[in-house]
Short mmCIF file of C-alpha atoms and ligand atoms in Angstrom, two decimals:
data_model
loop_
_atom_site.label_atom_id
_atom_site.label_comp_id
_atom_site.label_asym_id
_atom_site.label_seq_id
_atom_site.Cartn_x
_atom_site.Cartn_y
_atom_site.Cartn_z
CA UNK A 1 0.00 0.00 0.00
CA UNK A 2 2.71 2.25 0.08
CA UNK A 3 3.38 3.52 -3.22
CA UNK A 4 0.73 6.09 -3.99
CA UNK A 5 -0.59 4.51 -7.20
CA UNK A 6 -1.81 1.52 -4.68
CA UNK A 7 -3.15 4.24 -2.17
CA UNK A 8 -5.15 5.94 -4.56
CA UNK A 9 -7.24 2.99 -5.61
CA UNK A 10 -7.14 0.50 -2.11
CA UNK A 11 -6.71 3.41 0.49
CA UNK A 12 -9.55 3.82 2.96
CA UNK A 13 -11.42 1.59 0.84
CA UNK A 14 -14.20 -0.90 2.36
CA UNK A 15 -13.66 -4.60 1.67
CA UNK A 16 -15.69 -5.74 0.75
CA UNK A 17 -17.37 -2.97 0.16
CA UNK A 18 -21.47 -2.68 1.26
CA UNK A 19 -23.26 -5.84 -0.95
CA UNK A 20 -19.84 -6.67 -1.52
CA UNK A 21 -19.34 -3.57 -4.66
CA UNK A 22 -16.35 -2.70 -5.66
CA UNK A 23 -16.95 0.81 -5.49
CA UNK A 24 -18.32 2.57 -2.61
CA UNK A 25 -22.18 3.38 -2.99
CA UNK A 26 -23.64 7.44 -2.58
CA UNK A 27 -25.61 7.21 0.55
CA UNK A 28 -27.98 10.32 -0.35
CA UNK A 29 -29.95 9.92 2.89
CA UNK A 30 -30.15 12.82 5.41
CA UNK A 31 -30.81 11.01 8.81
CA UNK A 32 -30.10 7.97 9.90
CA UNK A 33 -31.53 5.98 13.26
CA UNK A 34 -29.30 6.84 16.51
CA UNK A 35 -29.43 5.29 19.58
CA UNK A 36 -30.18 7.12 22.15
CA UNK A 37 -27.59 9.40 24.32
CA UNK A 38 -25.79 9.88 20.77
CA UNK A 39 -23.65 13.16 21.06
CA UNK A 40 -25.28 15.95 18.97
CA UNK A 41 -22.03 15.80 16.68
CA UNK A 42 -22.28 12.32 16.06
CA UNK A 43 -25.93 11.82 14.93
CA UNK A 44 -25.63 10.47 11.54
CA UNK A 45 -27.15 13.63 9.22
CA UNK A 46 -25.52 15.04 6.61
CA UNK A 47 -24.63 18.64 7.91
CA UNK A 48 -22.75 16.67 10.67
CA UNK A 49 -20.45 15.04 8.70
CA UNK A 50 -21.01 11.98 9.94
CA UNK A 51 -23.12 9.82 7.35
CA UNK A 52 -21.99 6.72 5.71
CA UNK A 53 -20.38 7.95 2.50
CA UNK A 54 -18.95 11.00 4.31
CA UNK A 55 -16.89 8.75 6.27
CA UNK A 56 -15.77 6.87 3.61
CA UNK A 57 -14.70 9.94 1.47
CA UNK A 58 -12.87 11.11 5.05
CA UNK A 59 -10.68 7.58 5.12
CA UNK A 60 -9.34 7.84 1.61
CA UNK A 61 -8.58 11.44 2.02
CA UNK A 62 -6.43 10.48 5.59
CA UNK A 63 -4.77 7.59 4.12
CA UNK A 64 -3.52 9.80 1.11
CA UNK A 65 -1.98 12.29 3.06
CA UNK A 66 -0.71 9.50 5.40
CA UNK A 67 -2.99 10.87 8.49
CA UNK A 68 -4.60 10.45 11.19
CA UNK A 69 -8.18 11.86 10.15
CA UNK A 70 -9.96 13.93 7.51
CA UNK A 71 -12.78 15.82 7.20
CA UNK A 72 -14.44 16.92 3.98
CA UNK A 73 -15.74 20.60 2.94
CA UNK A 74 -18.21 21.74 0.52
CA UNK A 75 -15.10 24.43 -1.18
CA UNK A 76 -11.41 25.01 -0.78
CA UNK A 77 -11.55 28.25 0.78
CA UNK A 78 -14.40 26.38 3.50
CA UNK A 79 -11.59 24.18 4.54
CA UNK A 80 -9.40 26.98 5.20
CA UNK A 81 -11.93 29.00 6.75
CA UNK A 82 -13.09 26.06 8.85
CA UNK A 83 -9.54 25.01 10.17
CA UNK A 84 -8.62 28.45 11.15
CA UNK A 85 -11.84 29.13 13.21
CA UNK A 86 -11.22 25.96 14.74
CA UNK A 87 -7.46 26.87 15.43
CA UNK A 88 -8.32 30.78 16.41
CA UNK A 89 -10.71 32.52 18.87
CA UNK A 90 -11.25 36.22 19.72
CA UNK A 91 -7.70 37.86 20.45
CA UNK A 92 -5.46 35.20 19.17
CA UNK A 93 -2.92 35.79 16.54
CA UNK A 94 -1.72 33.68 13.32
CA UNK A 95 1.32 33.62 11.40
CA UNK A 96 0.76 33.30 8.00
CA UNK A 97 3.60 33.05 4.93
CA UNK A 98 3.97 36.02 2.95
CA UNK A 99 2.60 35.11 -0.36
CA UNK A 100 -0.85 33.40 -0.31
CA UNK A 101 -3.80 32.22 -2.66
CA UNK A 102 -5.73 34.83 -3.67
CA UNK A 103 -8.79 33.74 -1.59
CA UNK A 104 -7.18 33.40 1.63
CA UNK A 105 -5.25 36.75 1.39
CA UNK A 106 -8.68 38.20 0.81
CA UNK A 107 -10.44 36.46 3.94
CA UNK A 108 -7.78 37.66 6.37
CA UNK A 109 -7.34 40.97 5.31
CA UNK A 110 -11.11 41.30 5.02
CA UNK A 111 -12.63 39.59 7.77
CA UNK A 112 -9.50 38.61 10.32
CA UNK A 113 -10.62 42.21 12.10
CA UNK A 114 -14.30 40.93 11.98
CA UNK A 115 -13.36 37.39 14.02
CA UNK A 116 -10.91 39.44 16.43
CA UNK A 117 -8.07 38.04 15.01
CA UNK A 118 -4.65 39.24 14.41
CA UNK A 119 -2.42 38.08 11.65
CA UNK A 120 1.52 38.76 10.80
CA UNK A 121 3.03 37.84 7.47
CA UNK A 122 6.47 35.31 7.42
CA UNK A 123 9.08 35.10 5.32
CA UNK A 124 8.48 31.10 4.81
CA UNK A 125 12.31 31.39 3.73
CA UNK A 126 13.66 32.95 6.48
CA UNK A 127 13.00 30.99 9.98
CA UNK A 128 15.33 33.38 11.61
CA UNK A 129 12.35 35.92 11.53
CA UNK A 130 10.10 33.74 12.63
CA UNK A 131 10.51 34.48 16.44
CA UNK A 132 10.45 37.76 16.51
CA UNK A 133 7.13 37.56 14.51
CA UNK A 134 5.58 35.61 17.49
CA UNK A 135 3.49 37.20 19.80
CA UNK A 136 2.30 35.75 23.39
CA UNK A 137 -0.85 35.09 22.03
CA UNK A 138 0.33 33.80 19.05
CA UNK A 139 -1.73 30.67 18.26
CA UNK A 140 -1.27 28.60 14.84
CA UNK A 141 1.10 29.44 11.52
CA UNK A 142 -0.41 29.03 7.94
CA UNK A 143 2.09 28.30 4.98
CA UNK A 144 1.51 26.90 1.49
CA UNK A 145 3.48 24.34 -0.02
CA UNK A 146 4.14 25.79 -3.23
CA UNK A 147 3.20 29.79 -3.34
CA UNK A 148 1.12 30.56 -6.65
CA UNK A 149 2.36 31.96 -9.26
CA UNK A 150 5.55 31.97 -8.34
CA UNK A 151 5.90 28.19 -7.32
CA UNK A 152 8.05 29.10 -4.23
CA UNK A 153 8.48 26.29 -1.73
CA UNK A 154 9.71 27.64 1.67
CA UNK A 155 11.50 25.88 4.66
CA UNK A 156 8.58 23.71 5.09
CA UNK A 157 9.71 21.53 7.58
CA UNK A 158 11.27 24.07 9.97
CA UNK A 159 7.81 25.59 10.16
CA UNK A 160 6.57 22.18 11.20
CA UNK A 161 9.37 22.38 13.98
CA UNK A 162 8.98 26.02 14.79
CA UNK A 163 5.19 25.48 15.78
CA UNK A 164 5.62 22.23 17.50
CA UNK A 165 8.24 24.00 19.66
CA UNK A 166 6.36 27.23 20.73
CA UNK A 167 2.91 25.42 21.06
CA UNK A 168 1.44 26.56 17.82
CA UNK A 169 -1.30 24.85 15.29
CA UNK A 170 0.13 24.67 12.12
CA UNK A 171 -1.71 24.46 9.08
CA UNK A 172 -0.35 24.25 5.24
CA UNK A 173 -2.16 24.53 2.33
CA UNK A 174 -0.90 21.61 0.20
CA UNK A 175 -2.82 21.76 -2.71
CA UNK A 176 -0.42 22.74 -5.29
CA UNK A 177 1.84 20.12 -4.04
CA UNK A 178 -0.90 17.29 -3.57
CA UNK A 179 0.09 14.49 -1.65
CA UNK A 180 1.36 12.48 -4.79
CA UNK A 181 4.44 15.04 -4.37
CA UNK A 182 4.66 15.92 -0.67
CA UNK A 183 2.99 14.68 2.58
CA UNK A 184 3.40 17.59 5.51
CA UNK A 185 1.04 15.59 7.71
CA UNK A 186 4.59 12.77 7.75
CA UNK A 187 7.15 15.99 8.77
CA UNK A 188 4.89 16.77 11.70
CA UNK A 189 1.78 19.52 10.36
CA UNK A 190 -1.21 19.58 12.23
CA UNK A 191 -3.93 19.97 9.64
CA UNK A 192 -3.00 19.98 5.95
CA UNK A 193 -5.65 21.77 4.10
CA UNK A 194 -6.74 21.02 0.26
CA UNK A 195 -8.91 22.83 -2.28
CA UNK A 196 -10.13 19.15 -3.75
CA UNK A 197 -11.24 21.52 -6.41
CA UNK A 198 -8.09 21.18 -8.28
CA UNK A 199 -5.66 18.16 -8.27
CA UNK A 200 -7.59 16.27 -5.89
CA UNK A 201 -10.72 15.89 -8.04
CA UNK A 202 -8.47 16.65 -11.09
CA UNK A 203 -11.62 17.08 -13.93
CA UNK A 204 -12.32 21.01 -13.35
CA UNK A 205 -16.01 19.99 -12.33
CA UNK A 206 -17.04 20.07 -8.92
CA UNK A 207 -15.63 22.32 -5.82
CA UNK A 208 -15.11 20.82 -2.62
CA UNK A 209 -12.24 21.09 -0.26
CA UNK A 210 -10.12 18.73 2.65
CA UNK A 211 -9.20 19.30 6.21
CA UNK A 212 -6.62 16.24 7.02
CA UNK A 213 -4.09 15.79 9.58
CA UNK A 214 -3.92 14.82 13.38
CA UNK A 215 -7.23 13.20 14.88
CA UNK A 216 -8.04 16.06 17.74
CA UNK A 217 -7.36 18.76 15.47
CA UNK A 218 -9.66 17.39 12.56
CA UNK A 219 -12.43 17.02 15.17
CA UNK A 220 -12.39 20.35 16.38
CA UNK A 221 -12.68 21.46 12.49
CA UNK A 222 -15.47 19.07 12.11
CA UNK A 223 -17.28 20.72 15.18
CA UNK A 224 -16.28 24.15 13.58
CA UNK A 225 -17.48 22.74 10.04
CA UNK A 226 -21.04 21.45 12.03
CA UNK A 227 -21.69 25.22 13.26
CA UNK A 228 -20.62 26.84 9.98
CA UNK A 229 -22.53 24.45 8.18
CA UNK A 230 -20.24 23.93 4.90
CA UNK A 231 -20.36 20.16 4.61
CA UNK A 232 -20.07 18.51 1.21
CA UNK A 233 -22.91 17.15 -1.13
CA UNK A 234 -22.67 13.09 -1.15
CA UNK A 235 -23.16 13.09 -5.15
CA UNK A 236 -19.56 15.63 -5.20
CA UNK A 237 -17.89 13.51 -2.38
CA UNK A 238 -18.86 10.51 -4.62
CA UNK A 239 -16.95 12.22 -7.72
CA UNK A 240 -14.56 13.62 -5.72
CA UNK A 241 -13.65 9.88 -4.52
CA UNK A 242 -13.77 8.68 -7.89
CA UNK A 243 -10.98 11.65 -8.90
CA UNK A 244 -9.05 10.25 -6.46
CA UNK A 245 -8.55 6.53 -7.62
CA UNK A 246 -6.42 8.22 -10.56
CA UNK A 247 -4.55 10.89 -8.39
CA UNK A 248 -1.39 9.48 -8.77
CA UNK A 249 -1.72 8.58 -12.18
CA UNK A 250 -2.64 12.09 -13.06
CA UNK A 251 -0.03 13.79 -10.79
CA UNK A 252 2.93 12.05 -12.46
CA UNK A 253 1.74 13.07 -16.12
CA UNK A 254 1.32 16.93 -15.32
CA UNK A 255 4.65 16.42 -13.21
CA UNK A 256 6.27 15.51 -16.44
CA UNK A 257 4.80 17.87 -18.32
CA UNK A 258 5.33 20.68 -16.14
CA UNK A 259 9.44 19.52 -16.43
CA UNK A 260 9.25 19.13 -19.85
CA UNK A 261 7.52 22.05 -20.66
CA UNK A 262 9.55 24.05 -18.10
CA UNK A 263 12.94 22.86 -19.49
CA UNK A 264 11.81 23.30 -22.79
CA UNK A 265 10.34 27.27 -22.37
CA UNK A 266 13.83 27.83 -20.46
CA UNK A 267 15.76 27.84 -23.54
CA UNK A 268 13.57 29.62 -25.90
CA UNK A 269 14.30 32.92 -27.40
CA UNK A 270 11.06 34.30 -26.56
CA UNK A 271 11.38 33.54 -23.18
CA UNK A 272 12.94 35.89 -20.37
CA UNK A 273 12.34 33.67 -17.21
CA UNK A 274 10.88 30.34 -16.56
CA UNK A 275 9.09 29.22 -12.45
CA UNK A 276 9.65 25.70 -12.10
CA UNK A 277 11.23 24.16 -8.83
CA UNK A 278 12.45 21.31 -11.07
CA UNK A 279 15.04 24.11 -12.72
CA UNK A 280 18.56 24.46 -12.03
CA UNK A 281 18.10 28.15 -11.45
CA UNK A 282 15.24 27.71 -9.14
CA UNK A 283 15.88 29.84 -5.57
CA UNK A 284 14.41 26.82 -3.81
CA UNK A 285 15.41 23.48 -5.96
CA UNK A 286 17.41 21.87 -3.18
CA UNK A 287 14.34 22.51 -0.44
CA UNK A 288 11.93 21.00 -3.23
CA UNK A 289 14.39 17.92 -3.94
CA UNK A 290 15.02 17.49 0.15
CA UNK A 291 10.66 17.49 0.63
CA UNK A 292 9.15 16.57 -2.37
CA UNK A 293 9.04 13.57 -4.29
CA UNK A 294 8.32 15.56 -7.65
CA UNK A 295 7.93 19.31 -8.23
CA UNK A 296 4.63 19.58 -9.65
CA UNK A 297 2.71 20.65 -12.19
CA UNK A 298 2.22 24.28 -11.90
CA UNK A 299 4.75 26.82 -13.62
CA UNK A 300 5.17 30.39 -14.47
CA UNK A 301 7.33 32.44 -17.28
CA UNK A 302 7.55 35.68 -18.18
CA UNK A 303 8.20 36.24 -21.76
CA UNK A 304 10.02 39.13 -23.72
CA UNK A 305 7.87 41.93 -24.98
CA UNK A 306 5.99 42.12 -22.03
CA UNK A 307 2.36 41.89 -20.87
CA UNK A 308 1.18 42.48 -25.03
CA UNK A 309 3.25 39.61 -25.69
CA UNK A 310 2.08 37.20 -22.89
CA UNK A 311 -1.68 37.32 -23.82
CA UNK A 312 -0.82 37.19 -27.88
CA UNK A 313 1.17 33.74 -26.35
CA UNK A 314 -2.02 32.89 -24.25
CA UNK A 315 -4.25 33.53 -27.45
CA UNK A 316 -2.28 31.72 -30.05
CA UNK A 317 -1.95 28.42 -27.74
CA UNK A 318 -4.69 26.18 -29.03
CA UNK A 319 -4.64 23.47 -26.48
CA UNK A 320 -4.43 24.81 -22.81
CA UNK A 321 -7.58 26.68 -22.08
CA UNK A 322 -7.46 30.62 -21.24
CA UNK A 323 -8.79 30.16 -17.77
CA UNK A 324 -7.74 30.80 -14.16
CA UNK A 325 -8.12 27.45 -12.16
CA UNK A 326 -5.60 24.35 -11.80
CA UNK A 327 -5.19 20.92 -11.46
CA UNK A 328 -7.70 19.65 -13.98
CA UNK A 329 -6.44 17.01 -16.78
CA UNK A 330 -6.81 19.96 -19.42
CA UNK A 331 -3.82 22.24 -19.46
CA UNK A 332 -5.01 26.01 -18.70
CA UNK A 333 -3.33 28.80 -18.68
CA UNK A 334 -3.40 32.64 -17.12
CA UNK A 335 -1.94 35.57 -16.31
CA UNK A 336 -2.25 36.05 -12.85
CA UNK A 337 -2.21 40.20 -12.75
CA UNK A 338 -5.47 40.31 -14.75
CA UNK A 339 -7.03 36.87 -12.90
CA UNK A 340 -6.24 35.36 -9.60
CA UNK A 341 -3.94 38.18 -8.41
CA UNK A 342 -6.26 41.03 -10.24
CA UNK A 343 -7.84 41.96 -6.90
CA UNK A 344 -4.30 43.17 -5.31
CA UNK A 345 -3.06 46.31 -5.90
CA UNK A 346 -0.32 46.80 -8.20
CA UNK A 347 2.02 47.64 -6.03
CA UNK A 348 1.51 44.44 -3.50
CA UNK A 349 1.53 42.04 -7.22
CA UNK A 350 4.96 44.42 -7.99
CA UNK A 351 6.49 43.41 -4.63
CA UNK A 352 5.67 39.38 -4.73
CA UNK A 353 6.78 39.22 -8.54
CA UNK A 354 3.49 38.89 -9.81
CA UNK A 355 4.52 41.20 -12.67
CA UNK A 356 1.84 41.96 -15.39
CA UNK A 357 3.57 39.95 -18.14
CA UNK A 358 3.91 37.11 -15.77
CA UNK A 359 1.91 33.67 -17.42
CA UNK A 360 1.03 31.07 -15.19
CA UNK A 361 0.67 27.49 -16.56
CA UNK A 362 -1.51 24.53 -14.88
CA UNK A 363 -0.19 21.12 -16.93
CA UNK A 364 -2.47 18.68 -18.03
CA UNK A 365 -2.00 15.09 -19.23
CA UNK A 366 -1.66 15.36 -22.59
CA UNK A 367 1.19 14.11 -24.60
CA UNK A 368 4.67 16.41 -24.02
CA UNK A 369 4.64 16.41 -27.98
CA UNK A 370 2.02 18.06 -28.55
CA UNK A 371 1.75 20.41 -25.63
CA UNK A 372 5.54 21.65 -26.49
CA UNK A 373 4.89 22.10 -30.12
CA UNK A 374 1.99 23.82 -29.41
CA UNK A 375 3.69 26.13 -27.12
CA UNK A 376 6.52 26.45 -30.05
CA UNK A 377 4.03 27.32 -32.59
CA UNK A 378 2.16 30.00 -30.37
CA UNK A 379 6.00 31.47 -29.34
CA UNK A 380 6.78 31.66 -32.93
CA UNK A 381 3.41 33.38 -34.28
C1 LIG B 22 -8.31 27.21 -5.44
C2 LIG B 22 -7.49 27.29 -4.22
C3 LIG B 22 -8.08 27.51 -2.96
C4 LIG B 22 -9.58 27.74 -2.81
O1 LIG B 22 -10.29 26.61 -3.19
P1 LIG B 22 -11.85 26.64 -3.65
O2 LIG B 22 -12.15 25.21 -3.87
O3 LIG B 22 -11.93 27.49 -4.89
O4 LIG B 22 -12.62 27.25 -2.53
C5 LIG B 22 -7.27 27.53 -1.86
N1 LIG B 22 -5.94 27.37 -1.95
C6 LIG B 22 -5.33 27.18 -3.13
C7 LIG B 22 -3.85 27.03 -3.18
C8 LIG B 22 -6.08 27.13 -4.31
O5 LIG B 22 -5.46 26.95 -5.49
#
């Protein structure tokens, strides 16, 4: 079971399964009979997080990540939401890494204030700043395993050993990484947080997200998740579960493509920069080869002639589709400034890199061939 091809498929799985199926059935009902003196978190309804299917969805999701416990959510940004309310209360204070999906930069700067919360931004590179960043009431640290657009990966596991030493939750957002590539639950993080959105469903069509990591701190989200009420549908946990059986398989294709693609788009004339942690000239190769078991399939580039260029480039590609998400088996492709990064102001984009002629690439699984001399024929149009 260890390789994660195996995992995919067997992990978490029933056998045999209910009637003795193969695959695990959607169990669509509401309610189910309790006996009596059942804890109001554990009655079997939906909203609870607690019905058949649910907890079937919640063992594959722990044994991927190689965890205790999981808990699904009905988005990406719900699992983040959820773990940090069940991490934070009125007057604590979070750490958080210094460049940060779109949606969680929003949430904190917008509604931190509203919860009573205090937040300080981290150099994820620099642990030596780290202390004096901590405060006495300084409660959990949020990182991400690899930063969008840029594809930064930070000193993940001296995070890990940063909070375990001063008493803190910490919390990573691992979905660029997924846990075909990296497993922060194994170098000692609390709760590892997904958008399933992306990699984890891996077909661009459903939204849902993951909370997985040690048992107490997944049941405090899952109380959290009860109150805030953002549980996932059965049918999307059933097609989320289904994604998953092929996570591995689809992880190593847009792993290789990303490489290829990356290596390739490095030495092309057109091209003035290339963000891949797989590349020689990558600031954080060596912490990417020392935690990661492959770099990915998200990359960046900048190419000459600036932000004109980059969306002529975007509009001659033919295959990847000009659209702002990730992880799907379709390549897509966007430039961050005018999409996921448009809401920051130009100065904040300026000072993280996110540059306006930046292009950010999510590979798919389609043949290296034809995704390179695609990108060749758009580069020379
Ligand atoms: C998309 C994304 C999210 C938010 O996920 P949703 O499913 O859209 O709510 C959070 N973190 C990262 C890194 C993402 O890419």
């Amino acid at each position: 079971m260890d390789r994660m091809e195996t995992r995919a498929v067997h992990g978490g799985e029933r056998r045999p399964g209910p009637e003795g199926s193969v695959v695990y059935p959607i169990y669509q009902g509401t309610v189910y009979s309790v006996p009596e003196e059942t804890d109001y978190h554990d009655i079997r309804y939906l909203r609870l997080n607690s019905t058949p299917s649910q907890h079937y969805l919640h063992d594959k999701l722990a044994a991927l990540e190689g965890a205790e416990a999981a808990l699904a959510t009905a988005s990406g940004m719900a699992a983040i939401s959820t773990a940090l309310h069940s991490a934070l209360r009125a007057g604590d204070h979070l750490l958080v890494g210094d460049c940060l999906y779109g949606g969680t930069h929003d949430f904190l700067t917008q509604r931190a204030a509203d919860f009573g919360w205090t937040y300080s931004f981290i150099d994820p590179h620099r642990p030596d700043t780290w202390p004096r960043a901590r405060r006495p009431e300084t409660r959990a640290v949020l990182v991400e395993s690899i930063t969008n657009p840029l594809v930064r990966v930070g000193r993940l596991a001296e995070v890990a050993e940063f909070a375990r030493a001063e008493g803190l939750v910490s919390l990573i957002d691992n979905t660029f990484a997924t846990p075909v590539n990296f497993r922060p639950a194994e170098i000692g993080f609390d709760l590892v947080l997904h958008s399933a959105t992306k990699y984890l469903n891996g077909h661009s069509d459903l939204v849902a997200g993951a909370i997985i990591g040690r048992a107490e701190h997944v049941e405090r989200a899952r109380t959290a998740a009860n109150h805030f009420g953002g549980s996932l549908d059965p049918h999307a946990g059933f097609l989320l579960a289904r994604g998953l059986k092929t996570l591995a398989l689809r992880v190593r294709a847009q792993n290789a493509n990303a490489r290829a693609l990356a290596a390739h788009l490095a030495e092309h004339p057109a091209i003035a920069q290339v963000n891949h942690p797989s590349l020689p000239e990558h600031p954080d190769r060596a912490q990417a080869e020392e935690l990661f078991d492959d770099c990915g399939g998200m990359l960046s580039f900048r190419p000459r002639g600036g932000a004109d260029a980059a969306q002529r480039i975007i509009d001659a590609l033919e295959i990847p589709y000009d659209a702002p998400s990730l992880g799907g088996v379709e390549s897509l492709i966007t430039r961050p400034a005018a999409t996921s990064h448009a809401g920051m102001s130009p100065a904040d984009r300026e000072a993280l890199g996110i540059t306006d002629d930046l292009v950010r690439v999510s590979a798919g699984v389609e043949a290296a061939e034809d995704l390179l001399a695609d990108f060749d024929r758009a580069l020379s149009a």
